[in-house]
CSV table of C-alpha atoms in Angstrom, one decimal:
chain,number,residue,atom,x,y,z
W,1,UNK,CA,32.5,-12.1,-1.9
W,2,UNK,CA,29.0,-14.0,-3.1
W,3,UNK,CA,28.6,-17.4,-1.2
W,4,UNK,CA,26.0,-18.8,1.2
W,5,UNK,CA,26.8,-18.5,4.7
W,6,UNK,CA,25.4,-20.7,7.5
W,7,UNK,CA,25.0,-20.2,11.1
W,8,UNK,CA,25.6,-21.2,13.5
W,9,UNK,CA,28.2,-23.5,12.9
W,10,UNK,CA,27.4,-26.2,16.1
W,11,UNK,CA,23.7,-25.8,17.8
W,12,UNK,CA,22.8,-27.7,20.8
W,13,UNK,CA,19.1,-28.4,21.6
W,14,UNK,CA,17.5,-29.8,24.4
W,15,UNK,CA,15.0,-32.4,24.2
W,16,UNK,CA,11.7,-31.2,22.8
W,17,UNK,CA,12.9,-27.7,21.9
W,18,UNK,CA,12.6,-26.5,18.2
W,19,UNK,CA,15.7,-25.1,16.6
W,20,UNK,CA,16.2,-23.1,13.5
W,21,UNK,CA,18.9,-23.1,11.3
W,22,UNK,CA,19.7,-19.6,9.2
W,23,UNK,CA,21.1,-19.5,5.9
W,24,UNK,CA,21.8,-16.9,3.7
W,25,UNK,CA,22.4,-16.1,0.1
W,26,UNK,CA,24.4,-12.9,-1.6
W,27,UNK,CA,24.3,-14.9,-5.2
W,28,UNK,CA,21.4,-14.0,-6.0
W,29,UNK,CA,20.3,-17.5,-6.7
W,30,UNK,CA,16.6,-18.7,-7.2
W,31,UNK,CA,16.7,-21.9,-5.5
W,32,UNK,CA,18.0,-23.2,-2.6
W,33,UNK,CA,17.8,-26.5,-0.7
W,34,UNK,CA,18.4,-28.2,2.9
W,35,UNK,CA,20.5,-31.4,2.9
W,36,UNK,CA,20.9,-33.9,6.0
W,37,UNK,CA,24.7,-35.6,6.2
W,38,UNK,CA,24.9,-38.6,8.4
W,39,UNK,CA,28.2,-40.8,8.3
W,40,UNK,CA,27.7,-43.3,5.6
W,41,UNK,CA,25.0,-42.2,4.1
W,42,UNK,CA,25.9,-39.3,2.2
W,43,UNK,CA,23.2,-36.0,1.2
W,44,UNK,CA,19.5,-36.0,2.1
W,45,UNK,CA,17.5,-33.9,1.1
W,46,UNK,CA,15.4,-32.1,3.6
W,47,UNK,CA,13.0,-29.1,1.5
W,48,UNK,CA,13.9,-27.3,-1.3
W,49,UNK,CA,12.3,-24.5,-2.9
W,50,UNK,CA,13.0,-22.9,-6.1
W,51,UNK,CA,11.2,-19.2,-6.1
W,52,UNK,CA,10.1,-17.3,-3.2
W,53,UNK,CA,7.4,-18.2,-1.2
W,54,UNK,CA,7.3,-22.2,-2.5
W,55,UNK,CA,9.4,-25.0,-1.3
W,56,UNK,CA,9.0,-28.5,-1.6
W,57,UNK,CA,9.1,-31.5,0.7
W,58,UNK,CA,12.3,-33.6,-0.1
W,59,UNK,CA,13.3,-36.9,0.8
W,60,UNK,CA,13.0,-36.7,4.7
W,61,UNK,CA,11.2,-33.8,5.2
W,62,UNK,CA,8.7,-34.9,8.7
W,63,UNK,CA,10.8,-33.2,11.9
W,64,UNK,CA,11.3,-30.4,9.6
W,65,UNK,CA,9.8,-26.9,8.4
W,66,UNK,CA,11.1,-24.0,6.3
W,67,UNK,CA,10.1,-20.6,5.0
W,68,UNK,CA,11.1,-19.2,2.1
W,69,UNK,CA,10.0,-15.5,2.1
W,70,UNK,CA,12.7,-13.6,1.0
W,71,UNK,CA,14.9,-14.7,-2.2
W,72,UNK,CA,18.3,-14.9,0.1
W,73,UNK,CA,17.2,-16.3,3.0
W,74,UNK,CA,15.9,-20.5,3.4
W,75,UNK,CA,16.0,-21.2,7.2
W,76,UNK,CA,15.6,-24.6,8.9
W,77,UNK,CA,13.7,-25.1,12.2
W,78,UNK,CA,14.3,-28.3,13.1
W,79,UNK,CA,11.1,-29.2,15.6
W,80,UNK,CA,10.8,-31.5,18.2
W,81,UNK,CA,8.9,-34.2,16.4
W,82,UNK,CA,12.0,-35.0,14.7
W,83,UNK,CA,13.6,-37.6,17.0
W,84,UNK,CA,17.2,-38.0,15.9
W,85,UNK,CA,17.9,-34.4,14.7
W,86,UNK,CA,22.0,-35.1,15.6
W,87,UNK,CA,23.8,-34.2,12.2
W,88,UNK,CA,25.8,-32.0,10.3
W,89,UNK,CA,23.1,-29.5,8.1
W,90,UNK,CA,24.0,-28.0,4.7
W,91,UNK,CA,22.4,-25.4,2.8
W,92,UNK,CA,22.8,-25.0,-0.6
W,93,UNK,CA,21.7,-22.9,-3.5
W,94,UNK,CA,21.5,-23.0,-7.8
W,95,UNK,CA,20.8,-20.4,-10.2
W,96,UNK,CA,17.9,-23.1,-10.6
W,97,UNK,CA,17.3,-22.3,-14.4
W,98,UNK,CA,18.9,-21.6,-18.0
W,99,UNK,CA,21.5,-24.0,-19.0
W,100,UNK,CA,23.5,-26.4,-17.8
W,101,UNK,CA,26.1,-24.4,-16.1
W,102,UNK,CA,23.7,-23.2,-13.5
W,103,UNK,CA,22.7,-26.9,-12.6
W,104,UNK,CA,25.5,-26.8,-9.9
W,105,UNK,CA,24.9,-26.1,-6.1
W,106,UNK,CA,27.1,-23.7,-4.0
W,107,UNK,CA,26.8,-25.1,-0.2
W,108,UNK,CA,27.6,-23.4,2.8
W,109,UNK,CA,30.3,-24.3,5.5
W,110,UNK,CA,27.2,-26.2,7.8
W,111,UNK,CA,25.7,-26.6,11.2
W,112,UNK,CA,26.6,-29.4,13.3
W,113,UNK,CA,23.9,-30.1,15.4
W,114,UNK,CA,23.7,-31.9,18.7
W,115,UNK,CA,21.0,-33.1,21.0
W,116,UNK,CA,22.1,-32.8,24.5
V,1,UNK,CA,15.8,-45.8,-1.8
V,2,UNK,CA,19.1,-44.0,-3.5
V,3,UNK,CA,19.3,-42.9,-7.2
V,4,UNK,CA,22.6,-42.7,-7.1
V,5,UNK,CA,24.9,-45.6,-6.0
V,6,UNK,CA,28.7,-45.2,-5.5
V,7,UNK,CA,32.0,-47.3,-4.9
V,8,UNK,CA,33.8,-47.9,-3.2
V,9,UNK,CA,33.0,-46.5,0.6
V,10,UNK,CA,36.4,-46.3,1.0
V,11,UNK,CA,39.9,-46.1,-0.5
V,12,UNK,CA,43.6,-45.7,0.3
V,13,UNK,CA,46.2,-44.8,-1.9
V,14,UNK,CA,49.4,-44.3,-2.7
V,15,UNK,CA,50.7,-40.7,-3.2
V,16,UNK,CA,51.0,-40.9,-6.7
V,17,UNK,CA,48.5,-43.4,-7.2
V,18,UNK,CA,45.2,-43.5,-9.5
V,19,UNK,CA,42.0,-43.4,-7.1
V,20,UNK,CA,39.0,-44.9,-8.8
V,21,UNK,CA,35.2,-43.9,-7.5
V,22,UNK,CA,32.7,-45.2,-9.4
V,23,UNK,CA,28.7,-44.3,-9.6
V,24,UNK,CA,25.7,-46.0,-11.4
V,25,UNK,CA,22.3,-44.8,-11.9
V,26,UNK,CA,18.5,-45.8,-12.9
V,27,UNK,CA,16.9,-42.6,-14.2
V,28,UNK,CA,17.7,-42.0,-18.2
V,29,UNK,CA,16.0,-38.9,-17.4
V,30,UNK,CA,19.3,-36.9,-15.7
V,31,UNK,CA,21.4,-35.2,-17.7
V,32,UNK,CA,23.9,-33.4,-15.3
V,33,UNK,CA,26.8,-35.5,-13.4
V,34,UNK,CA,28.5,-33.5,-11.4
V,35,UNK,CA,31.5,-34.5,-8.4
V,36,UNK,CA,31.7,-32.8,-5.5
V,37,UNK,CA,34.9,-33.0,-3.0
V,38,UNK,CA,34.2,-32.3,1.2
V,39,UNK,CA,36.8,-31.5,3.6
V,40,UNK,CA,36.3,-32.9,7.1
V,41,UNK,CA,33.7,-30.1,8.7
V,42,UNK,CA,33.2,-28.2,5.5
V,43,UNK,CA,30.4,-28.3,3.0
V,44,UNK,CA,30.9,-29.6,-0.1
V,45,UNK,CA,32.5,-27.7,-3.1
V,46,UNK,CA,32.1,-28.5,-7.1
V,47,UNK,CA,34.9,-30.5,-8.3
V,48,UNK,CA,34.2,-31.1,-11.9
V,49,UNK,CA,31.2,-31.8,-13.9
V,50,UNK,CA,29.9,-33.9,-17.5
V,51,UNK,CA,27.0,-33.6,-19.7
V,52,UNK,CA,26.2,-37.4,-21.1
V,53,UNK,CA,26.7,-36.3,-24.6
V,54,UNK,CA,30.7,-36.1,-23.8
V,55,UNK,CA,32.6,-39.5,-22.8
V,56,UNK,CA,35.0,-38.2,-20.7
V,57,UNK,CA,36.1,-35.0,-19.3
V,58,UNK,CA,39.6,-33.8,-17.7
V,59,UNK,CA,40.7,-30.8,-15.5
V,60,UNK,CA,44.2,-30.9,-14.0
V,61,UNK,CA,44.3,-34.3,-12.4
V,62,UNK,CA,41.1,-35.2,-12.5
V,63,UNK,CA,38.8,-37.2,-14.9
V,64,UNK,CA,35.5,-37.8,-15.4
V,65,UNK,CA,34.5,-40.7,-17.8
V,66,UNK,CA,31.0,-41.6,-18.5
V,67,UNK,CA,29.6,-44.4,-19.8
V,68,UNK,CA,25.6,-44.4,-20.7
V,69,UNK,CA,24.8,-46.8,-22.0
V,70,UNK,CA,26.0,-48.7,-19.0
V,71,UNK,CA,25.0,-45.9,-16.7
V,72,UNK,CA,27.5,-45.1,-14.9
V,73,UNK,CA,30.4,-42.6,-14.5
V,74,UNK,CA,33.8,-42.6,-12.8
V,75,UNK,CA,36.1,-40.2,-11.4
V,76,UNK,CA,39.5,-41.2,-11.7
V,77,UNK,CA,42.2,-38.8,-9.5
V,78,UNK,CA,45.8,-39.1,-11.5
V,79,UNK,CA,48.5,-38.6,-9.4
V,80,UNK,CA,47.0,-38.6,-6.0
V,81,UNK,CA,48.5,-36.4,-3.5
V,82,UNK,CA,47.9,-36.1,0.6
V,83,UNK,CA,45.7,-32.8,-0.4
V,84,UNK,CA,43.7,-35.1,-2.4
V,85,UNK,CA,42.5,-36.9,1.1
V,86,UNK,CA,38.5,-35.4,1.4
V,87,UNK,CA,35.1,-37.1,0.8
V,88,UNK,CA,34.0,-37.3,-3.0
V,89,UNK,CA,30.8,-37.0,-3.9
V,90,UNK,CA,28.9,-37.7,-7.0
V,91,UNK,CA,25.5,-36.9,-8.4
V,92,UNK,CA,23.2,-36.5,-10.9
V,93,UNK,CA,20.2,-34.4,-11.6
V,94,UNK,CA,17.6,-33.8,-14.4
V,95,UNK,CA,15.5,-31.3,-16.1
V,96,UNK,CA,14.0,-30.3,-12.1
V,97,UNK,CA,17.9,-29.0,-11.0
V,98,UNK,CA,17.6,-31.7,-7.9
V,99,UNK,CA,20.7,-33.2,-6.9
V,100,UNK,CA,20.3,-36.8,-5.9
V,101,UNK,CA,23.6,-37.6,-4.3
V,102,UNK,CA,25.4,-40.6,-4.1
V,103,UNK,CA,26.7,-42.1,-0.4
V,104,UNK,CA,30.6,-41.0,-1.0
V,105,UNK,CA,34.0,-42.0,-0.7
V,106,UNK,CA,36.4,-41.3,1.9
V,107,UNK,CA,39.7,-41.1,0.1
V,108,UNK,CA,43.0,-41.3,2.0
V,109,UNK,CA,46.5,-40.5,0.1
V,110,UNK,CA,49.2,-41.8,2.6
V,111,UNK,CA,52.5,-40.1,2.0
């Protein structure tokens, strides 16, 4: 079955550790993107990148870093200069091209992540 | 600053009821308004989507009617039912396939 799988699903980290986040793609989408969820204030967006080997700062990108150097893999590392990194973490991807009907993101199941 | 404003936080209905979200936007430049429904610890999954040169747009139960002039767009869920109970999400994007999401609703179908 294609889909985009996260993991893990809850990650603790310590104070001042880094963490990183996998998530992987069988869909053979170009783009993919990192959303933040926080109760109340729906989807952030974290970095996205649309080929291999780009990505893009999105909307709260400092904290944050990604790589992009395969086509199905977009991991997170969430570093210790971001100082409220508890959330729930979704990855996503889009055909990222052509028409319309490849506008639409596929997420993943997510990571739940908590500072202990 | 959010591109993407939606209404109400909150709702409760009756099973069988209509639920009404509502979403307005700035940009004249997006051209995709999709709805996405979430699940308590699950990501969010495509709902049901509209291009602005339709008005409206059903599958099953649910309806999509978009007004641009106005700019905004609704999702209306017809004969709600407890399954119905999730997050809904709605967003828009343009020409640079980025989703800008509004903050969603939590809607609650009570038996």
């Amino acid at each position: 079955d294609g889909g985009i799988t996260q993991s893990p699903k809850y990650l603790f980290r310590k104070e001042g550790q880094n963490v990183t986040l996998s998530c992987e793609q069988n869909l053979n989408h170009d783009a993919m993107y990192w959303y933040r969820q926080d109760p109340g204030q729906g989807l952030r967006l974290i970095y996205y990148s649309q080929i291999v080997n780009d990505f893009q700062k999105g909307d709260i990108a400092e904290g944050y870093s990604v790589s992009r150097e395969k086509k199905e893999s977009f991991p997170l590392t969430v570093t210790s200069a971001q100082k409220n990194p508890t959330a729930f973490y979704l990855c996503a991807s889009s055909s990222g091209q052509g028409s319309s009907a490849n506008y639409g993101y596929t997420f993943g199941s997510g990571t739940r992540l908590t500072v202990v | 600053q959010q591109q993407v404003k939606q209404s109400p936080q909150s709702l409760i209905v009756q099973k069988g009821g209509i639920s009404i979200i509502n979403c307005a936007y700035e940009n004249t430049a997006f051209d995709y308004f999709p709805w996405y429904q979430q699940f308590p610890g699950k990501g969010p999954a495509l709902l049901i989507a509209i291009r602005p040169d339709v008005s409206e747009k059903k599958e099953g139960r649910f309806t999509i009617s978009f007004n641009k002039s106005a700019k905004q767009f609704s999702l209306h869920i017809m004969d709600s039912q407890p399954g119905d109970s999730a997050t809904y999400f709605c967003a828009a994007s343009s020409n640079d396939y980025k989703l800008s999401f509004g903050a969603g609703t939590t809607v609650t179908v009570r038996a």
